[in-house]
């Protein structure tokens, strides 16, 4: 990006992405007086909430928790309509925020950052954007999110399909008519489980291609009672404090009991039934037992409770059996739904087990598995994301000595970061909700706020103290990475193939890249590092 004299434009900070992370990062840096520019590949702000417009898309964290708390005014003036917001309402909220704080003037839409190279001579980042120009920035900040690089399996014949196909993470803006159509959905993760019941009443026939059955619990979504919202808003400070120092980033008061194994089967059943009736994944985690994700036997008590519910809901016992999962509950992202299992009682819905009969190819007429061809007009890929690192690798990021981030993380024996915020060899580069931070296993807006505030405080510190560069030390990142792995290995999470471990993308090295030590303790660790003059970083 050059000015009229054809000189490369120099600014303080470049931020990638205008989702929750990028918007707040821009706000904070601008408040602190730094020139900042956000680049966003899409044609609007909102990040994943801009692109995930598929039917049934909603948040599965409670609306009043899934937003920002940095501005009491913003928190109080926005009124969420339902307990679990639709995608369109979250997108409206983020657009409202962008307008309220006049953020748009520093956001360039329809522009992808293609490369970011660190220049050791002037300690600046040269940022290339897809229109061909270059920008020079002191700080390079990623707000790309953990789940934004679509995973579209490379099925043979995909280009020959005569119908239409869509990936849920890049859903078109125009309305898609499903009426009279034979539709196939591949994938039964959080997304598939939202799409399937949403379109089943409209389509002529729906065929679900399931590789792994999933545990899902009812969301029991409902309109918010204005009195409840008022109470939360009246207690804003306490709400914010609890959210920041809690384990998961939620302002919950209820304490789960220590272990499922100390209770009798009847006591457990009572607790699980109460959580099932209340609805939402959070009821099971926050209000039943603390050892569900660390003890196999405890886990099985809940897994079997949900399998029993599936058998009760689904009329055809063979279909119920196919829908019944066996992996440890919670080790794939826990799901909540509205009428998911019930949908399989409809005459126009059928289930194909593609673990038993894998997909062989996409044909001009539909999908061929090893047991036959399914003719379709529309295929929906609800096949998820190249999570945690995929979006970062879409940019050619090169640090000191021209080392690429991909080389460092994929060819080394382990992706390593310091606190999930920085990585050695890449000075003055920050990652919001990066690998090895609590990120996707926390209430993400809480974690985003914490990272954004830490990063902007850090940049202010560097400026005030005349420090040109901040870089994670190798030994500090080694230790942090080891700690992350040890915490994860003490749980059941690493025992299941999932996008958490990278197992969903063929050929991707399998690593568990989420810090499970809790949002509150993690915040304290980050604050402690900062208060000790950025311990573990080399400052020059
Ligand atoms: O993706 P997923 P998602 N052949 O990876 C299957 C967040 N989210 O988009 O389990 C056949 O979970 C795959 O099968 P398997 C949330 O964090 C949040 O659903 O790998 N099938 C699986 O069934 C979530 O976890 C909300 O065996 C193939 C599915 O596709 C994350 O996004 C809403 C296949 C992919 O499931 C990702 O969810 C929605 C193949 N080759 C999403 N490849 C909120 O409410 C993959 N699959 C906030």
XYZ file of C-alpha atoms and ligand atoms in Angstrom:
588
model
C 0.000 0.000 0.000
C 1.722 3.145 -1.114
C 0.949 6.819 -0.735
C 0.799 9.362 -3.576
C 4.604 9.610 -3.633
C 4.761 5.843 -4.132
C 6.249 5.284 -0.673
C 5.208 2.246 1.363
C 2.699 3.354 4.001
C 3.915 2.853 7.552
C 1.535 2.295 10.399
C 1.764 1.005 13.948
C -0.355 -2.115 13.720
C -2.012 -4.346 11.169
C -4.778 -6.659 12.338
C -6.059 -9.610 10.307
C -9.825 -10.154 10.417
C -12.829 -8.084 11.486
C -14.598 -10.577 13.728
C -14.961 -10.268 17.510
C -11.148 -10.215 17.867
C -10.264 -7.712 15.168
C -13.013 -5.267 16.072
C -12.048 -5.048 19.724
C -8.310 -4.985 18.913
C -8.881 -2.009 16.645
C -10.924 -0.244 19.318
C -8.253 -0.761 22.009
C -5.275 0.214 19.891
C -7.002 3.279 18.589
C -7.940 4.323 22.134
C -4.267 3.947 23.066
C -3.285 6.217 20.170
C -1.795 3.710 17.719
C -2.452 3.936 13.993
C -4.115 0.643 13.138
C -5.647 -0.950 10.067
C -7.817 -4.061 9.941
C -8.000 -6.165 6.776
C -10.942 -8.458 6.221
C -11.332 -10.849 3.291
C -15.140 -10.906 3.480
C -17.467 -8.134 2.357
C -18.645 -7.304 5.856
C -17.521 -7.299 9.483
C -18.422 -10.163 11.835
C -15.920 -12.936 11.018
C -17.483 -16.391 11.307
C -20.820 -14.771 12.141
C -20.712 -13.010 8.788
C -19.999 -16.196 6.858
C -21.941 -18.891 8.730
C -25.407 -18.009 7.418
C -26.576 -21.580 7.018
C -30.146 -22.477 8.076
C -30.377 -23.044 11.831
C -27.087 -21.251 12.653
C -27.088 -20.139 16.274
C -24.719 -19.733 19.137
C -24.647 -22.472 21.731
C -23.348 -20.183 24.462
C -25.929 -18.087 26.240
C -26.372 -14.700 24.517
C -25.883 -12.594 27.618
C -22.521 -14.329 28.154
C -21.470 -14.386 24.505
C -20.658 -10.706 24.051
C -18.274 -8.000 25.159
C -17.971 -6.545 28.638
C -15.276 -3.934 27.954
C -17.939 -1.270 27.529
C -20.642 -1.157 30.189
C -22.627 1.114 27.903
C -22.547 -1.350 25.003
C -23.420 -4.231 27.318
C -26.397 -2.367 28.741
C -27.815 -0.900 25.573
C -27.887 -4.142 23.582
C -30.924 -6.356 24.209
C -30.615 -9.993 23.224
C -33.942 -11.473 22.259
C -33.331 -15.164 22.978
C -31.249 -17.327 25.283
C -29.320 -18.713 22.291
C -29.012 -16.100 19.564
C -29.445 -16.648 15.890
C -26.451 -15.935 13.682
C -28.242 -12.860 12.269
C -28.643 -11.310 15.729
C -24.958 -11.775 16.618
C -24.001 -10.291 13.267
C -26.303 -7.326 13.955
C -24.614 -6.870 17.350
C -21.127 -6.804 15.814
C -22.251 -4.335 13.149
C -23.821 -2.195 15.854
C -20.538 -2.252 17.762
C -18.576 -1.311 14.634
C -20.857 1.695 14.128
C -21.061 2.731 17.766
C -17.280 3.005 18.036
C -16.814 4.319 14.500
C -14.548 1.395 13.639
C -15.301 1.087 9.924
C -13.011 3.884 8.800
C -9.992 1.733 9.709
C -11.314 -1.523 8.282
C -10.647 -2.517 4.703
C -13.135 -5.160 3.519
C -12.813 -7.518 0.542
C -9.074 -7.579 1.166
C -7.085 -10.641 2.069
C -3.634 -10.436 3.653
C -1.592 -12.885 1.610
C 1.822 -12.557 3.256
C 3.535 -11.029 6.265
C 7.337 -10.983 6.352
C 9.391 -9.796 9.305
C 12.246 -7.534 8.274
C 15.172 -7.812 10.679
C 16.777 -4.633 9.392
C 14.067 -2.269 10.534
C 12.191 -4.626 12.904
C 8.967 -4.125 10.997
C 6.462 -6.405 9.322
C 5.953 -6.078 5.577
C 2.355 -6.991 4.942
C 1.168 -7.882 1.454
C -2.462 -7.638 0.545
C -4.176 -9.321 -2.379
C -4.585 -6.171 -4.414
C -0.798 -6.292 -4.774
C 0.308 -3.558 -2.405
C 2.521 -3.705 0.663
C 2.203 -2.042 4.036
C 4.824 -1.709 6.760
C 3.730 -2.247 10.353
C 5.484 -2.340 13.688
C 3.066 -4.975 15.021
C 1.332 -7.795 13.186
C -1.738 -9.118 14.999
C -3.793 -12.111 13.989
C -7.513 -12.066 14.699
C -8.273 -14.907 12.275
C -10.060 -17.072 14.820
C -9.721 -20.792 15.409
C -12.483 -22.013 13.122
C -12.454 -20.077 9.890
C -10.559 -22.209 7.337
C -13.217 -24.488 5.822
C -12.424 -28.193 5.604
C -13.826 -29.492 2.330
C -12.828 -33.139 1.944
C -11.215 -33.809 -1.406
C -13.801 -36.281 -2.669
C -13.196 -37.558 -6.167
C -15.635 -36.115 -8.700
C -16.755 -33.054 -6.753
C -16.488 -30.885 -9.869
C -18.688 -33.231 -11.849
C -21.722 -32.747 -9.586
C -24.594 -31.303 -11.614
C -26.478 -29.934 -8.623
C -25.368 -27.214 -6.189
C -23.055 -27.704 -3.247
C -22.232 -25.453 -0.298
C -19.916 -25.485 2.708
C -21.708 -24.162 5.788
C -18.793 -21.885 6.678
C -19.086 -19.990 3.374
C -22.834 -19.888 3.048
C -24.186 -17.600 0.303
C -26.158 -14.500 1.201
C -29.036 -15.276 -1.126
C -31.910 -17.428 0.046
C -31.575 -21.068 -1.016
C -34.821 -22.799 -1.821
C -34.900 -26.391 -0.570
C -38.526 -27.011 -1.501
C -38.935 -30.115 -3.647
C -35.189 -30.806 -3.503
C -33.276 -33.957 -2.591
C -30.632 -32.734 -0.186
C -27.608 -34.517 1.268
C -25.812 -33.289 4.401
C -22.307 -34.609 5.052
C -21.287 -34.150 8.679
C -22.997 -34.289 12.039
C -20.963 -31.914 14.209
C -22.409 -28.771 15.865
C -23.181 -27.378 12.406
C -24.779 -30.461 10.838
C -26.921 -30.891 13.929
C -28.221 -27.329 13.507
C -28.797 -27.590 9.739
C -30.529 -30.987 9.675
C -33.665 -30.155 11.731
C -33.811 -26.659 10.205
C -34.182 -27.851 6.600
C -35.891 -31.231 7.049
C -39.455 -29.804 6.999
C -38.768 -27.970 3.726
C -36.908 -30.510 1.602
C -38.389 -33.274 -0.485
C -35.917 -35.757 0.969
C -32.935 -35.358 3.289
C -30.104 -37.881 3.409
C -27.667 -37.471 6.272
C -24.182 -38.917 5.700
C -22.870 -39.588 9.206
C -19.308 -40.679 9.942
C -19.360 -40.399 13.739
C -22.595 -40.266 15.743
C -22.771 -37.428 18.258
C -24.074 -36.819 21.748
C -26.446 -33.896 21.689
C -28.651 -32.441 24.416
C -31.724 -30.219 24.030
C -30.976 -26.502 24.007
C -34.503 -25.529 25.172
C -34.018 -22.113 23.700
C -36.543 -19.445 24.686
C -37.165 -15.743 24.472
C -35.388 -13.802 27.227
C -37.423 -12.419 30.079
C -36.651 -8.655 30.128
C -36.648 -8.802 33.936
C -33.801 -11.368 33.850
C -31.783 -9.220 31.456
C -32.328 -6.200 33.690
C -31.053 -8.105 36.730
C -27.883 -9.157 34.888
C -27.294 -5.630 33.648
C -27.898 -4.153 37.104
C -25.122 -6.432 38.389
C -22.735 -5.682 35.552
C -19.540 -5.329 37.586
C -20.012 -8.590 39.420
C -21.009 -10.350 36.175
C -17.853 -9.110 34.483
C -15.609 -10.062 37.392
C -17.035 -13.584 37.642
C -16.751 -14.143 33.921
C -13.112 -13.104 33.861
C -11.961 -15.237 36.774
C -14.131 -18.324 36.237
C -12.841 -21.601 34.870
C -14.652 -21.478 31.538
C -15.210 -17.749 31.048
C -18.872 -17.940 32.109
C -20.327 -16.038 35.045
C -21.842 -19.160 36.618
C -22.675 -19.538 40.280
C -23.561 -23.212 40.394
C -20.860 -25.669 41.444
C -20.791 -29.128 39.905
C -20.346 -32.008 42.365
C -16.791 -33.429 42.529
C -17.383 -36.900 41.115
C -20.160 -38.848 39.464
C -18.906 -42.026 41.106
C -19.746 -41.058 44.696
C -23.454 -40.849 43.851
C -25.837 -43.788 43.418
C -27.188 -44.484 39.903
C -30.525 -43.015 41.039
C -28.881 -39.801 42.298
C -26.941 -39.441 39.056
C -30.035 -40.089 36.978
C -31.869 -37.368 38.906
C -29.104 -34.837 38.311
C -28.734 -35.709 34.607
C -32.500 -35.639 34.105
C -32.685 -32.184 35.706
C -29.904 -30.975 33.366
C -31.663 -32.570 30.365
C -34.940 -30.845 31.267
C -33.210 -27.525 31.856
C -31.414 -27.880 28.530
C -28.055 -26.661 27.154
C -24.644 -28.259 27.247
C -23.592 -25.892 30.027
C -26.154 -27.437 32.422
C -24.338 -30.784 32.176
C -20.882 -29.370 32.678
C -21.606 -26.722 35.257
C -24.359 -28.381 37.248
C -23.613 -32.115 37.327
C -20.096 -33.482 37.950
C -16.583 -32.111 37.695
C -14.920 -35.370 36.651
C -16.839 -36.029 33.439
C -13.880 -35.148 31.233
C -11.165 -36.721 33.340
C -12.575 -40.051 34.513
C -13.617 -42.724 32.005
C -16.079 -44.404 34.360
C -17.719 -41.105 35.327
C -17.907 -40.170 31.655
C -19.647 -43.407 30.761
C -22.492 -42.677 33.221
C -23.445 -39.564 31.256
C -22.708 -41.127 27.859
C -25.124 -43.962 28.622
C -27.755 -41.520 29.934
C -27.728 -39.723 26.558
C -27.705 -42.981 24.550
C -30.806 -44.027 26.507
C -32.475 -40.718 25.563
C -31.649 -41.398 21.884
C -33.316 -44.826 22.127
C -36.397 -43.227 23.708
C -36.682 -40.452 21.119
C -35.910 -42.297 17.879
C -38.686 -44.725 16.876
C -36.660 -47.062 14.642
C -34.255 -49.044 16.894
C -31.788 -49.568 14.033
C -31.586 -45.832 13.371
C -31.285 -45.168 17.123
C -28.381 -47.606 17.259
C -26.623 -45.875 14.347
C -27.101 -42.519 16.084
C -25.607 -43.733 19.364
C -22.034 -42.554 20.008
C -19.387 -44.508 21.865
C -16.540 -42.018 22.294
C -16.038 -40.238 25.632
C -18.731 -37.608 26.076
C -17.350 -34.073 25.738
C -14.104 -35.030 24.011
C -15.561 -33.851 20.742
C -17.194 -30.459 21.022
C -20.402 -31.026 23.084
C -23.522 -30.224 21.115
C -26.998 -28.954 21.881
C -29.906 -29.017 19.493
C -33.518 -28.328 18.753
C -35.258 -31.558 17.650
C -32.161 -33.216 16.210
C -32.852 -36.853 17.103
C -36.614 -36.281 16.560
C -35.860 -35.367 12.936
C -34.991 -39.013 12.208
C -38.625 -39.958 12.903
C -39.683 -38.037 9.774
C -40.612 -40.018 6.677
C -38.472 -37.774 4.453
C -35.191 -38.197 6.384
C -32.763 -41.085 6.091
C -29.418 -41.801 7.722
C -26.412 -43.297 5.949
C -23.526 -44.611 8.021
C -20.430 -43.581 6.065
C -18.078 -45.148 8.558
C -19.493 -48.565 7.639
C -19.940 -47.604 3.968
C -17.541 -44.751 3.157
C -18.143 -42.138 0.496
C -16.319 -43.267 -2.652
C -16.999 -40.282 -4.887
C -19.288 -37.459 -5.808
C -20.994 -38.306 -9.102
C -22.825 -35.981 -11.517
C -26.078 -37.153 -9.879
C -25.122 -37.317 -6.208
C -22.966 -39.253 -3.751
C -21.710 -42.798 -4.192
C -20.820 -44.772 -1.075
C -19.639 -48.371 -0.992
C -23.275 -49.466 -0.710
C -24.731 -47.503 -3.632
C -25.484 -44.121 -5.190
C -27.702 -41.479 -3.562
C -29.226 -39.049 -6.068
C -29.228 -35.459 -4.852
C -29.983 -31.921 -6.038
C -28.014 -30.168 -3.287
C -25.056 -31.300 -1.154
C -24.278 -29.470 2.082
C -20.781 -29.926 3.444
C -21.058 -29.523 7.219
C -17.547 -30.936 7.401
C -16.001 -28.368 9.707
C -12.676 -26.577 9.729
C -8.930 -26.917 9.587
C -8.992 -25.628 13.152
C -6.462 -23.742 15.305
C -3.700 -23.371 12.708
C -5.460 -23.602 9.299
C -6.379 -19.915 9.050
C -2.911 -18.777 10.100
C -1.316 -21.021 7.468
C -3.437 -19.427 4.739
C -1.149 -16.405 5.142
C 2.512 -16.795 4.175
C 3.921 -15.684 7.539
C 7.726 -15.500 7.775
C 9.658 -14.523 10.868
C 13.395 -14.187 11.494
C 15.719 -15.795 8.923
C 12.750 -16.159 6.569
C 11.384 -19.117 8.567
C 7.724 -19.704 7.751
C 5.224 -20.319 10.520
C 4.145 -23.502 8.768
C 7.741 -24.772 8.697
C 8.190 -23.958 12.359
C 4.954 -25.582 13.490
C 4.366 -28.414 11.055
C 7.878 -29.632 10.406
C 8.941 -29.294 14.034
C 7.850 -31.992 16.443
C 5.205 -29.719 17.954
C 3.379 -26.445 17.406
C 4.761 -24.295 20.182
C 3.683 -20.925 21.475
C 4.258 -18.884 24.569
C 0.880 -18.430 26.284
C -0.860 -18.943 22.933
C -0.136 -15.272 22.222
C 3.318 -15.313 20.638
C 5.850 -17.727 19.180
C 9.645 -17.522 19.143
C 11.250 -16.371 15.904
C 8.311 -14.069 15.154
C 8.980 -10.815 17.036
C 6.153 -8.293 17.458
C 3.592 -10.782 16.175
C 0.597 -11.499 18.401
C -2.160 -14.088 18.059
C -5.595 -13.465 19.566
C -6.886 -16.843 20.849
C -3.855 -18.545 19.325
C -2.891 -22.224 19.726
C -2.245 -23.246 23.370
C -4.545 -20.622 24.856
C -8.018 -21.458 26.303
C -9.694 -20.259 23.059
C -12.381 -22.667 21.844
C -12.701 -24.467 25.172
C -13.786 -21.286 26.886
C -16.444 -18.656 26.384
C -14.616 -17.192 23.406
C -15.533 -13.480 23.848
C -14.122 -13.637 27.407
C -10.855 -15.038 26.069
C -10.756 -12.544 23.216
C -11.176 -9.632 25.633
C -8.363 -10.931 27.802
C -5.955 -11.354 24.873
C -6.804 -8.024 23.268
C -6.298 -6.176 26.552
C -3.028 -7.993 27.264
C -1.706 -7.270 23.762
C -2.624 -3.583 23.778
C -1.159 -3.136 27.292
C 1.989 -4.863 26.064
C 2.317 -2.602 23.032
C 1.836 0.464 25.249
C 4.574 -0.851 27.546
C 6.960 -1.335 24.616
C 6.329 2.178 23.373
C 6.652 3.815 26.788
C 9.926 2.015 27.460
C 11.410 2.572 24.024
C 11.582 -1.129 23.273
C 11.689 -2.026 19.582
C 10.968 -5.733 19.734
C 9.339 -8.327 21.934
C 9.922 -11.984 21.164
C 8.974 -15.161 23.030
C 12.040 -16.951 24.365
C 12.441 -20.535 23.174
C 12.782 -21.900 26.697
C 9.623 -20.090 27.872
C 7.628 -21.447 24.971
C 9.059 -24.926 25.507
C 7.899 -24.849 29.098
C 4.439 -23.444 28.276
C 3.898 -25.954 25.509
C 4.922 -28.813 27.790
C 2.561 -27.552 30.495
C -0.317 -27.400 27.958
C 0.324 -30.975 26.875
C 0.558 -32.240 30.448
C -2.741 -30.606 31.410
C -4.438 -32.032 28.297
C -3.022 -35.499 28.830
C -4.540 -35.620 32.300
C -7.985 -35.459 30.644
C -9.921 -37.647 28.220
C -9.720 -35.025 25.432
C -6.601 -36.479 23.839
C -8.165 -39.963 23.651
C -10.652 -39.089 20.886
C -10.063 -38.100 17.273
C -11.600 -34.668 16.723
C -10.880 -31.266 15.270
C -9.428 -30.437 18.712
C -6.598 -32.872 17.915
C -6.377 -32.107 14.177
C -7.583 -35.606 13.278
C -10.394 -34.287 11.038
C -7.985 -33.050 8.350
C -6.182 -35.844 6.487
C -2.398 -35.543 6.842
C -2.501 -32.861 9.551
C -0.112 -33.512 12.469
C -2.188 -34.478 15.497
C -1.678 -32.123 18.402
C -3.986 -30.867 21.101
C -3.620 -27.093 20.960
C -6.019 -25.776 23.584
C -5.009 -24.820 27.123
C -7.272 -26.627 29.588
C -6.027 -25.055 32.821
C -8.973 -22.636 33.043
C -9.633 -19.070 31.973
C -9.157 -17.510 35.442
C -5.813 -19.193 36.227
C -4.650 -18.514 32.653
C -5.507 -14.808 33.014
C -3.503 -14.689 36.246
C -0.527 -16.337 34.565
C -0.604 -13.812 31.693
C -0.938 -10.876 34.105
C 1.919 -12.204 36.175
C 4.156 -12.437 33.086
C 3.312 -8.808 32.242
C 3.835 -7.551 35.793
C 7.325 -9.075 35.816
C 8.334 -6.956 32.814
C 7.148 -9.562 30.291
C 8.982 -12.490 31.781
C 9.782 -15.181 29.213
C 10.040 -12.626 26.408
C 13.215 -11.073 25.147
C 12.856 -7.281 24.875
C 15.234 -5.212 22.767
O -17.486 -29.188 12.288
P -17.028 -30.536 13.022
P -18.732 -28.244 12.631
N -16.476 -37.790 5.301
O -15.605 -30.732 12.645
C -17.705 -34.964 9.337
C -18.159 -24.438 16.215
N -19.549 -24.208 15.977
O -18.779 -27.188 11.584
O -16.723 -36.652 13.477
C -17.544 -37.837 6.086
O -17.384 -30.534 14.450
C -17.161 -35.186 10.722
O -17.100 -36.554 11.018
P -16.088 -37.069 12.174
C -18.029 -25.474 17.322
O -16.915 -25.192 18.110
C -20.148 -23.485 16.923
O -19.928 -29.026 12.878
O -14.786 -36.360 11.941
N -17.747 -37.013 7.130
C -18.188 -34.419 11.552
O -19.358 -35.150 11.717
C -17.866 -26.714 16.518
O -17.336 -27.795 17.189
C -21.458 -23.235 16.828
O -16.011 -38.526 11.969
C -16.804 -36.099 7.363
C -18.477 -33.218 10.648
O -18.142 -33.607 9.329
C -17.009 -26.210 15.389
O -17.553 -24.958 15.065
C -22.215 -23.743 15.773
C -15.656 -35.977 6.557
C -17.660 -32.014 11.001
O -17.922 -31.628 12.320
C -17.006 -27.074 14.158
O -18.316 -27.590 13.968
C -21.572 -24.477 14.797
C -15.515 -36.888 5.499
N -14.433 -36.857 4.715
C -20.232 -24.699 14.913
N -14.915 -34.952 7.044
C -22.025 -22.407 17.912
O -23.105 -22.586 18.289
C -15.570 -34.466 8.105
N -16.710 -35.153 8.302
C -21.172 -21.376 18.558
